[in-house]
Coordinates of C-alpha atoms and ligand atoms in Angstrom, one line a residue:
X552 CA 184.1 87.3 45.8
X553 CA 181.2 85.7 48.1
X554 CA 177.8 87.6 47.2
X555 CA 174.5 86.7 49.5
X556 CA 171.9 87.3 47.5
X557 CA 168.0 87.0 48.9
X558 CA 164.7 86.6 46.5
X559 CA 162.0 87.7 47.8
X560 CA 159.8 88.5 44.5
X561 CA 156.6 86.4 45.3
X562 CA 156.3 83.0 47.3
X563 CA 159.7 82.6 48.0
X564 CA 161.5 83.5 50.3
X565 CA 165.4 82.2 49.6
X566 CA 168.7 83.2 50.7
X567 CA 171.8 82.0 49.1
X568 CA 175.5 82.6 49.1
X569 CA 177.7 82.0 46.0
X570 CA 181.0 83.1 44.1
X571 CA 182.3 82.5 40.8
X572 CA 182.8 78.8 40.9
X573 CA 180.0 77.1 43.0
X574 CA 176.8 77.9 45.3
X575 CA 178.0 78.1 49.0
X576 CA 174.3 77.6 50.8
X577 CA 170.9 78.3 49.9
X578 CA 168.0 78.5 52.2
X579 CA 164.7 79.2 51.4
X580 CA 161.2 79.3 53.0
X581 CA 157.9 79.3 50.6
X582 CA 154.5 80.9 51.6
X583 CA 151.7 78.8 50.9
X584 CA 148.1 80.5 50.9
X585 CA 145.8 79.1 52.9
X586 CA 142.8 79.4 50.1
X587 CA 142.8 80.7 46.8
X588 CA 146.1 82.3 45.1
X589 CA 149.1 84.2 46.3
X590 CA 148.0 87.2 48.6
X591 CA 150.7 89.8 48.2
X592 CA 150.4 91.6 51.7
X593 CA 150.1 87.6 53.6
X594 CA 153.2 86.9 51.4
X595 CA 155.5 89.7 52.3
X596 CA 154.4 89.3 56.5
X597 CA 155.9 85.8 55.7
X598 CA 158.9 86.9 54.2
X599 CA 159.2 90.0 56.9
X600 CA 158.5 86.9 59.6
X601 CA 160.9 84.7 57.8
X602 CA 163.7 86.8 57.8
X603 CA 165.7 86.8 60.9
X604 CA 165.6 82.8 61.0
X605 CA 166.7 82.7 57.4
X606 CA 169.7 85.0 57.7
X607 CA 170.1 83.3 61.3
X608 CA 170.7 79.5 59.1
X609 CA 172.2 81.2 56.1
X610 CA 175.2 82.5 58.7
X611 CA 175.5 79.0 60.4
X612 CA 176.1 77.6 56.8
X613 CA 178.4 80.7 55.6
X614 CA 180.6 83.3 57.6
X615 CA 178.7 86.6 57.9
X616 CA 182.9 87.6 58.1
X617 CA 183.5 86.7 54.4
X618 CA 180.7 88.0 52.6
X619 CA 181.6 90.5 50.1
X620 CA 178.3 92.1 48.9
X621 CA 175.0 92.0 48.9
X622 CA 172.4 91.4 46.0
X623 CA 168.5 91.8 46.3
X624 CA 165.6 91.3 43.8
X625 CA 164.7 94.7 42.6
X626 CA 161.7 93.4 41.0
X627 CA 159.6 92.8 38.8
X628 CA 157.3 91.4 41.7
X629 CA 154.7 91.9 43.7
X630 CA 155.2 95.6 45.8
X631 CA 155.0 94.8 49.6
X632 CA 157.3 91.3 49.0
X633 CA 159.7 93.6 47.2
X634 CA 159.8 95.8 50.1
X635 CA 160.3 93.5 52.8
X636 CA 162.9 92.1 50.4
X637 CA 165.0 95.4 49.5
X638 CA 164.6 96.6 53.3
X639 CA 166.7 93.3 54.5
X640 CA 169.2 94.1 52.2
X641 CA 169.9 97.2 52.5
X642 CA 169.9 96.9 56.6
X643 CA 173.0 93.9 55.9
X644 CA 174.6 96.1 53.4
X645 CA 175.1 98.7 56.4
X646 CA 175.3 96.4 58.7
X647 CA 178.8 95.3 57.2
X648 CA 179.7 97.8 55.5
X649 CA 179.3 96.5 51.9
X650 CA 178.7 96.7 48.8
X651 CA 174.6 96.7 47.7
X652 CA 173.5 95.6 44.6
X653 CA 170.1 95.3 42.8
X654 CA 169.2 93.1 40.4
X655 CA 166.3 92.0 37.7
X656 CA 164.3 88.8 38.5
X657 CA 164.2 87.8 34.8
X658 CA 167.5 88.4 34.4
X659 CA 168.7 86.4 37.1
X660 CA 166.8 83.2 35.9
X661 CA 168.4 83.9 32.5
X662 CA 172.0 84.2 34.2
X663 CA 171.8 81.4 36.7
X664 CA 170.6 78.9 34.0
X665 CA 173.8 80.0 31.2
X666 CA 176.0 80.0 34.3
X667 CA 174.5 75.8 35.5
X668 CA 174.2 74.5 32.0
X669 CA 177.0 76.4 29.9
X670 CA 174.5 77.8 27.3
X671 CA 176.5 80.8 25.6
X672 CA 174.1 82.8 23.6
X673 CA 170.4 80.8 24.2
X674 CA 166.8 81.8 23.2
X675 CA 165.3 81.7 27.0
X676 CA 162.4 80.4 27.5
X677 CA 161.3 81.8 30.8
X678 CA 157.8 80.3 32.7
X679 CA 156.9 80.8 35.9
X680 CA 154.0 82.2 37.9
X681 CA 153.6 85.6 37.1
X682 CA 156.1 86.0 33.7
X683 CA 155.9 84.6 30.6
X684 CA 158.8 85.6 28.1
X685 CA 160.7 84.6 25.1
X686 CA 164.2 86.3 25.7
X687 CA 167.3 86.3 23.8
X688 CA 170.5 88.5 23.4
X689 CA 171.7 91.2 21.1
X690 CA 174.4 92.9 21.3
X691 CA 174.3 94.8 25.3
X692 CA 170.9 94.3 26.0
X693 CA 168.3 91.3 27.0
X694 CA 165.1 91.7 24.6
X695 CA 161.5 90.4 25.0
X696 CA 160.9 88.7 21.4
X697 CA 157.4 87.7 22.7
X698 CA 155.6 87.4 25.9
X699 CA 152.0 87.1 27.8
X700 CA 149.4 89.6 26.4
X701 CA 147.8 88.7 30.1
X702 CA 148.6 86.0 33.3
X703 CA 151.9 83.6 33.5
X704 CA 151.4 80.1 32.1
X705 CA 152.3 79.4 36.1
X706 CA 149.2 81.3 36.9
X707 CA 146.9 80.2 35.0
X708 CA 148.0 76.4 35.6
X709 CA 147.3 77.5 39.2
X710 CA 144.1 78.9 38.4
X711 CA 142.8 75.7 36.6
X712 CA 143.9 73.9 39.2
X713 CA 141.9 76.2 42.0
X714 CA 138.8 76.0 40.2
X715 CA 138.8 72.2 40.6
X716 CA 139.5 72.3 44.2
X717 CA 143.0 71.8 44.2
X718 CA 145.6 73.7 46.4
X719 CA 148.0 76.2 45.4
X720 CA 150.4 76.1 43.5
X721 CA 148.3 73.7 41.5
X722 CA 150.9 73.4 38.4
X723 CA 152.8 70.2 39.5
X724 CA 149.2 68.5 40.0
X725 CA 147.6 69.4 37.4
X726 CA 150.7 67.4 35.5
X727 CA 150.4 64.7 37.2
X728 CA 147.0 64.5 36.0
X729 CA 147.1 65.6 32.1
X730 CA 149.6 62.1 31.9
X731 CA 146.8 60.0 32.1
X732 CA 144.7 62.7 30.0
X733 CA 143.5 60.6 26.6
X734 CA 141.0 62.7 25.0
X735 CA 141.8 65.8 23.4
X736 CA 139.3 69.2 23.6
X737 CA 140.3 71.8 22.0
X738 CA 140.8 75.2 23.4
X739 CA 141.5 78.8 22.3
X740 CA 145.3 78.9 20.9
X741 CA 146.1 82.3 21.0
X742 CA 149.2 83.4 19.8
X743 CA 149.4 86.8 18.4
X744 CA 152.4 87.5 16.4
X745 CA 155.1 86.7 19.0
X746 CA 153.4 87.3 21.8
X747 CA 150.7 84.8 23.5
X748 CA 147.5 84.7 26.2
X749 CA 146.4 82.6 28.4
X750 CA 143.5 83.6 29.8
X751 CA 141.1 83.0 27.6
X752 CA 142.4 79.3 27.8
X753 CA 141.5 79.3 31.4
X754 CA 137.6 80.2 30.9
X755 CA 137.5 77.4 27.9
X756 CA 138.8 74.9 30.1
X757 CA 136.6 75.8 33.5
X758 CA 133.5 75.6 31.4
X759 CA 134.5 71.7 30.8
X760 CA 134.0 71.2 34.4
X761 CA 131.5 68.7 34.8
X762 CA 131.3 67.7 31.0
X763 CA 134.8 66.1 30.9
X764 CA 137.2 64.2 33.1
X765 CA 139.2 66.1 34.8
X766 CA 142.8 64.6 33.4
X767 CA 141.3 65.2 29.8
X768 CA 140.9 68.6 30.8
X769 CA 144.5 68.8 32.4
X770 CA 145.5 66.8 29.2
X771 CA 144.3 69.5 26.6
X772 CA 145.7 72.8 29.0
X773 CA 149.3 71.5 28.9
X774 CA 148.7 70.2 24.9
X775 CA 147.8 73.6 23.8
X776 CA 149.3 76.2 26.0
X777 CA 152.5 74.5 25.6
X778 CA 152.3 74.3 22.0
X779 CA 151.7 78.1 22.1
X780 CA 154.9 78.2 23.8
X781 CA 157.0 76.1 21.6
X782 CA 155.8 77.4 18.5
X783 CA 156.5 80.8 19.7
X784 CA 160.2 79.9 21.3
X785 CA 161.0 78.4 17.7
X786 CA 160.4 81.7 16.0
X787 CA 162.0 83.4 18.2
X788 CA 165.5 80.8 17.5
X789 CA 164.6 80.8 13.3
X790 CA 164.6 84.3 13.3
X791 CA 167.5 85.6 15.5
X792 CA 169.4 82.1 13.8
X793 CA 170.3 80.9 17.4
X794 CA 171.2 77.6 17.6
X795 CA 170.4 77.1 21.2
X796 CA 167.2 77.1 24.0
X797 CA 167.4 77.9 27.4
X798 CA 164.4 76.8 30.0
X799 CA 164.1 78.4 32.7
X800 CA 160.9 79.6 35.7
X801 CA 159.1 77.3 37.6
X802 CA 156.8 75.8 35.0
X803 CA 159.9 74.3 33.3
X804 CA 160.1 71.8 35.5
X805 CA 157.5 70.4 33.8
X806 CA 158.4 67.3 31.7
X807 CA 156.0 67.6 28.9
X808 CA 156.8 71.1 28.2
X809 CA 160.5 70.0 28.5
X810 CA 159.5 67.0 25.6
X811 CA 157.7 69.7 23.3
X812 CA 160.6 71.9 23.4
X813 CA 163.1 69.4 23.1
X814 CA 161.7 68.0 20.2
X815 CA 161.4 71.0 18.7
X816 CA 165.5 71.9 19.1
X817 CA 166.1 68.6 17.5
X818 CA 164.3 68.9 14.7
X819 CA 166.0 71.8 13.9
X820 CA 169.8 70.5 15.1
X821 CA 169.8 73.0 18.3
X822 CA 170.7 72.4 22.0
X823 CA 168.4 72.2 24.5
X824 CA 169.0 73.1 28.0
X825 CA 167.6 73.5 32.1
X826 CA 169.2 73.9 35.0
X827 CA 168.7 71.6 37.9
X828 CA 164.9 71.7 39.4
X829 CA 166.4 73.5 42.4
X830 CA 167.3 76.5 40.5
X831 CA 164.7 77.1 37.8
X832 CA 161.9 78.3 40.4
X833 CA 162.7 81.0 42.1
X834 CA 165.7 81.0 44.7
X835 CA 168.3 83.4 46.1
X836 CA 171.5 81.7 44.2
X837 CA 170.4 83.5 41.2
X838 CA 170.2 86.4 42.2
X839 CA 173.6 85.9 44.5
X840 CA 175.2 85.4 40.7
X841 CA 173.6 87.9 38.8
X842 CA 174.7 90.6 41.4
X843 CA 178.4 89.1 41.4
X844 CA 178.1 89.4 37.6
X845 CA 177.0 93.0 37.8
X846 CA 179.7 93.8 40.7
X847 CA 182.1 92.7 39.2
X848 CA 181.0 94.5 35.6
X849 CA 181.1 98.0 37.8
X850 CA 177.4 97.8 39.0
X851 CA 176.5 99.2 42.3
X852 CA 173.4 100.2 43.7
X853 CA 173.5 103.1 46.7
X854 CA 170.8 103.1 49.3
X855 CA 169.2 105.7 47.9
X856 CA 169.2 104.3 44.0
X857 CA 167.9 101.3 45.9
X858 CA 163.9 101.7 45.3
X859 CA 161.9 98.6 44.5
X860 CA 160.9 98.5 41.0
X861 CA 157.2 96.4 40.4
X862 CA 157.7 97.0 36.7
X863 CA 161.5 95.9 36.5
X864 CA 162.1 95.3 32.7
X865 CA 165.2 93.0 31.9
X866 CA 165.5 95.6 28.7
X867 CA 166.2 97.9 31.2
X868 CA 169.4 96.7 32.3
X869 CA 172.6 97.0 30.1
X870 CA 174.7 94.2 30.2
X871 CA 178.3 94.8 29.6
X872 CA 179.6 91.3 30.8
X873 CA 180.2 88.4 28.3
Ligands
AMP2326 P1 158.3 80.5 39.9 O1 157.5 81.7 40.1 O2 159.3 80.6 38.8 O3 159.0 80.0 41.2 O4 157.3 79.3 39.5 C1 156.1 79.0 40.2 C2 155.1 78.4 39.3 O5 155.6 77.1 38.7 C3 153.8 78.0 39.9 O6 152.8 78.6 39.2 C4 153.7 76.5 39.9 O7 152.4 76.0 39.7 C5 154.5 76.2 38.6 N1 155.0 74.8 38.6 C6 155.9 74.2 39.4 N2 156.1 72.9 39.1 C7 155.4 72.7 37.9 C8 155.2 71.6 37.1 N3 155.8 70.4 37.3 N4 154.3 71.8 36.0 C9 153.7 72.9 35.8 N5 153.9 74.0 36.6 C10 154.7 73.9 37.6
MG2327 MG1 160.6 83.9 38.7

């Protein structure tokens, strides 16, 4: 079965097409805000602009003849992107008379990473701009063991990053510069049971503009926010007794989050895995999977089931596939 799945949560705009053994094509086309942070009405006239060339290159890489479905982001996401996104897909679902299916962002970062680096039953660790959640299995159902009390690490990396003049998305940068970070400051470590905030973090480290160097700065944001985020991962793994960690979201990319956490899974004899760069942020392929998943598991979503859903939760979503 071919599913194309499009993402259209937040900055990305991706198309892909995949079936059960490989990813056919992805395309994708990122909004980038001209100032400040992501502007969720700018972003969805870029996706709603993006659109026809995007399904324009995804059928010169795939046969519009042999797709089999369709899958969209339901959400969570911002509203007006979700729209644009859900709109496009229902219009192809008539278009060719098939099958529609809605799927959970958070989910689909979960699936796409088991499905690229054969984890079976992980704790995910999923970081990007706008979520931040510790998620594992039980049973039929995804749970949140802990998450943000506030903003995505993503967001407030980005937010650092804007205060000091640089461009959005500001999380890559502000890596590069914490590696040749060499003092330490410390800020507010907030971790609250499972949960965590991040916020908080973000005023402490602002109001070392101009008192510290800017890497030292970077330095002791990744240090301690990333700690929160290990410390909280490996509680989640010691107490469900999982014997495996799954990163996924933009932020993983990161390599010293990736050290911290892998560290951590050795020192206490689990695997640690990612997915390829390409597919951690995200991009249509996941959600291309997570839909052929859910097809094939008896899902379907009918036009008129087929609302957007800002406040998607992946405990919503009963999963009946192995
Ligand atoms: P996503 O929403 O999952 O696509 O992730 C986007 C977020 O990932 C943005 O907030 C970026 O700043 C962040 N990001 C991307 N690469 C890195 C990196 N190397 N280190 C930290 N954050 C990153
Ligand atoms: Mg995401």
């Amino acid at each position: 079965m071919n599913v194309l799945g499009i993402e259209g949560t937040a900055w990305n705009l991706s198309v892909a097409v995949v079936d059960d053994e490989r990813v056919h094509a992805v395309v994708n086309k990122a909004y980038k805000p001209k100032e400040g942070g992501i502007h969720p009405r700018e972003a969805s006239q870029h996706h709603a602009e993006s659109m026809p060339s995007l399904l324009k290159k995804i059928f010169e890489l795939f046969p519009k003849e042999k797709i089999d479905a369709i899958a969209f982001s339901q959400g969570p996401g911002l509203g007006p992107c979700l729209r644009v996104t859900a709109t496009a897909a229902r219009l192809l679902s008539l278009k060719l008379s098939k099958p529609l299916v809605g799927v959970n962002h958070c989910l689909a970062h979960v699936e796409i990473g088991r499905w690229l680096t054969g984890a079976k039953n992980p704790v995910t660790l999923y970081v990007s701009g706008g979520n931040s959640q510790v998620i594992a299995r039980r049973r039929d159902r995804y749970r949140v063991f802990g998450e943000t009390l506030d903003i995505g690490i993503g967001n407030a990396l980005d937010k650092l990053a804007r205060k000091f003049g640089i461009p959005h998305p500001g999380g890559p940068k502000i890596e590069e510069l914490a590696r040749k970070g060499e003092k330490y400051y410390p800020l507010p470590y907030v971790v609250k049971g499972m949960d965590f905030s991040f916020s908080g973090m973000v005023t402490a480290a602002e109001k070392l503009k101009g008192k510290a160097r800017l890497e030292d700065i970077a330095y002791s944001f990744q240090e301690t926010a990333f700690a929160m985020l290990t410390e909280v991962t490996e509680r989640a793994m010691a107490y469900l007794g999982y014997d495996e960690m799954l990163l996924v979201g933009g932020v993983g990319a990161n390599e010293r989050l990736q050290e911290m956490l892998r560290t951590m899974c050795e020192d206490r004899n689990a695997k640690f895995f990612a997915p390829p760069k390409q597919f951690m942020g995200d991009n249509g392929a996941m959600i291309a999977y997570t839909g052929l998943l859910m097809l094939k598991n008896g899902f379907e979503t009918k036009i008129e089931e087929s609302i957007v859903k800002p406040n998607f939760r992946i405990e919503e979503v009963q999963v009946t596939w192995p």
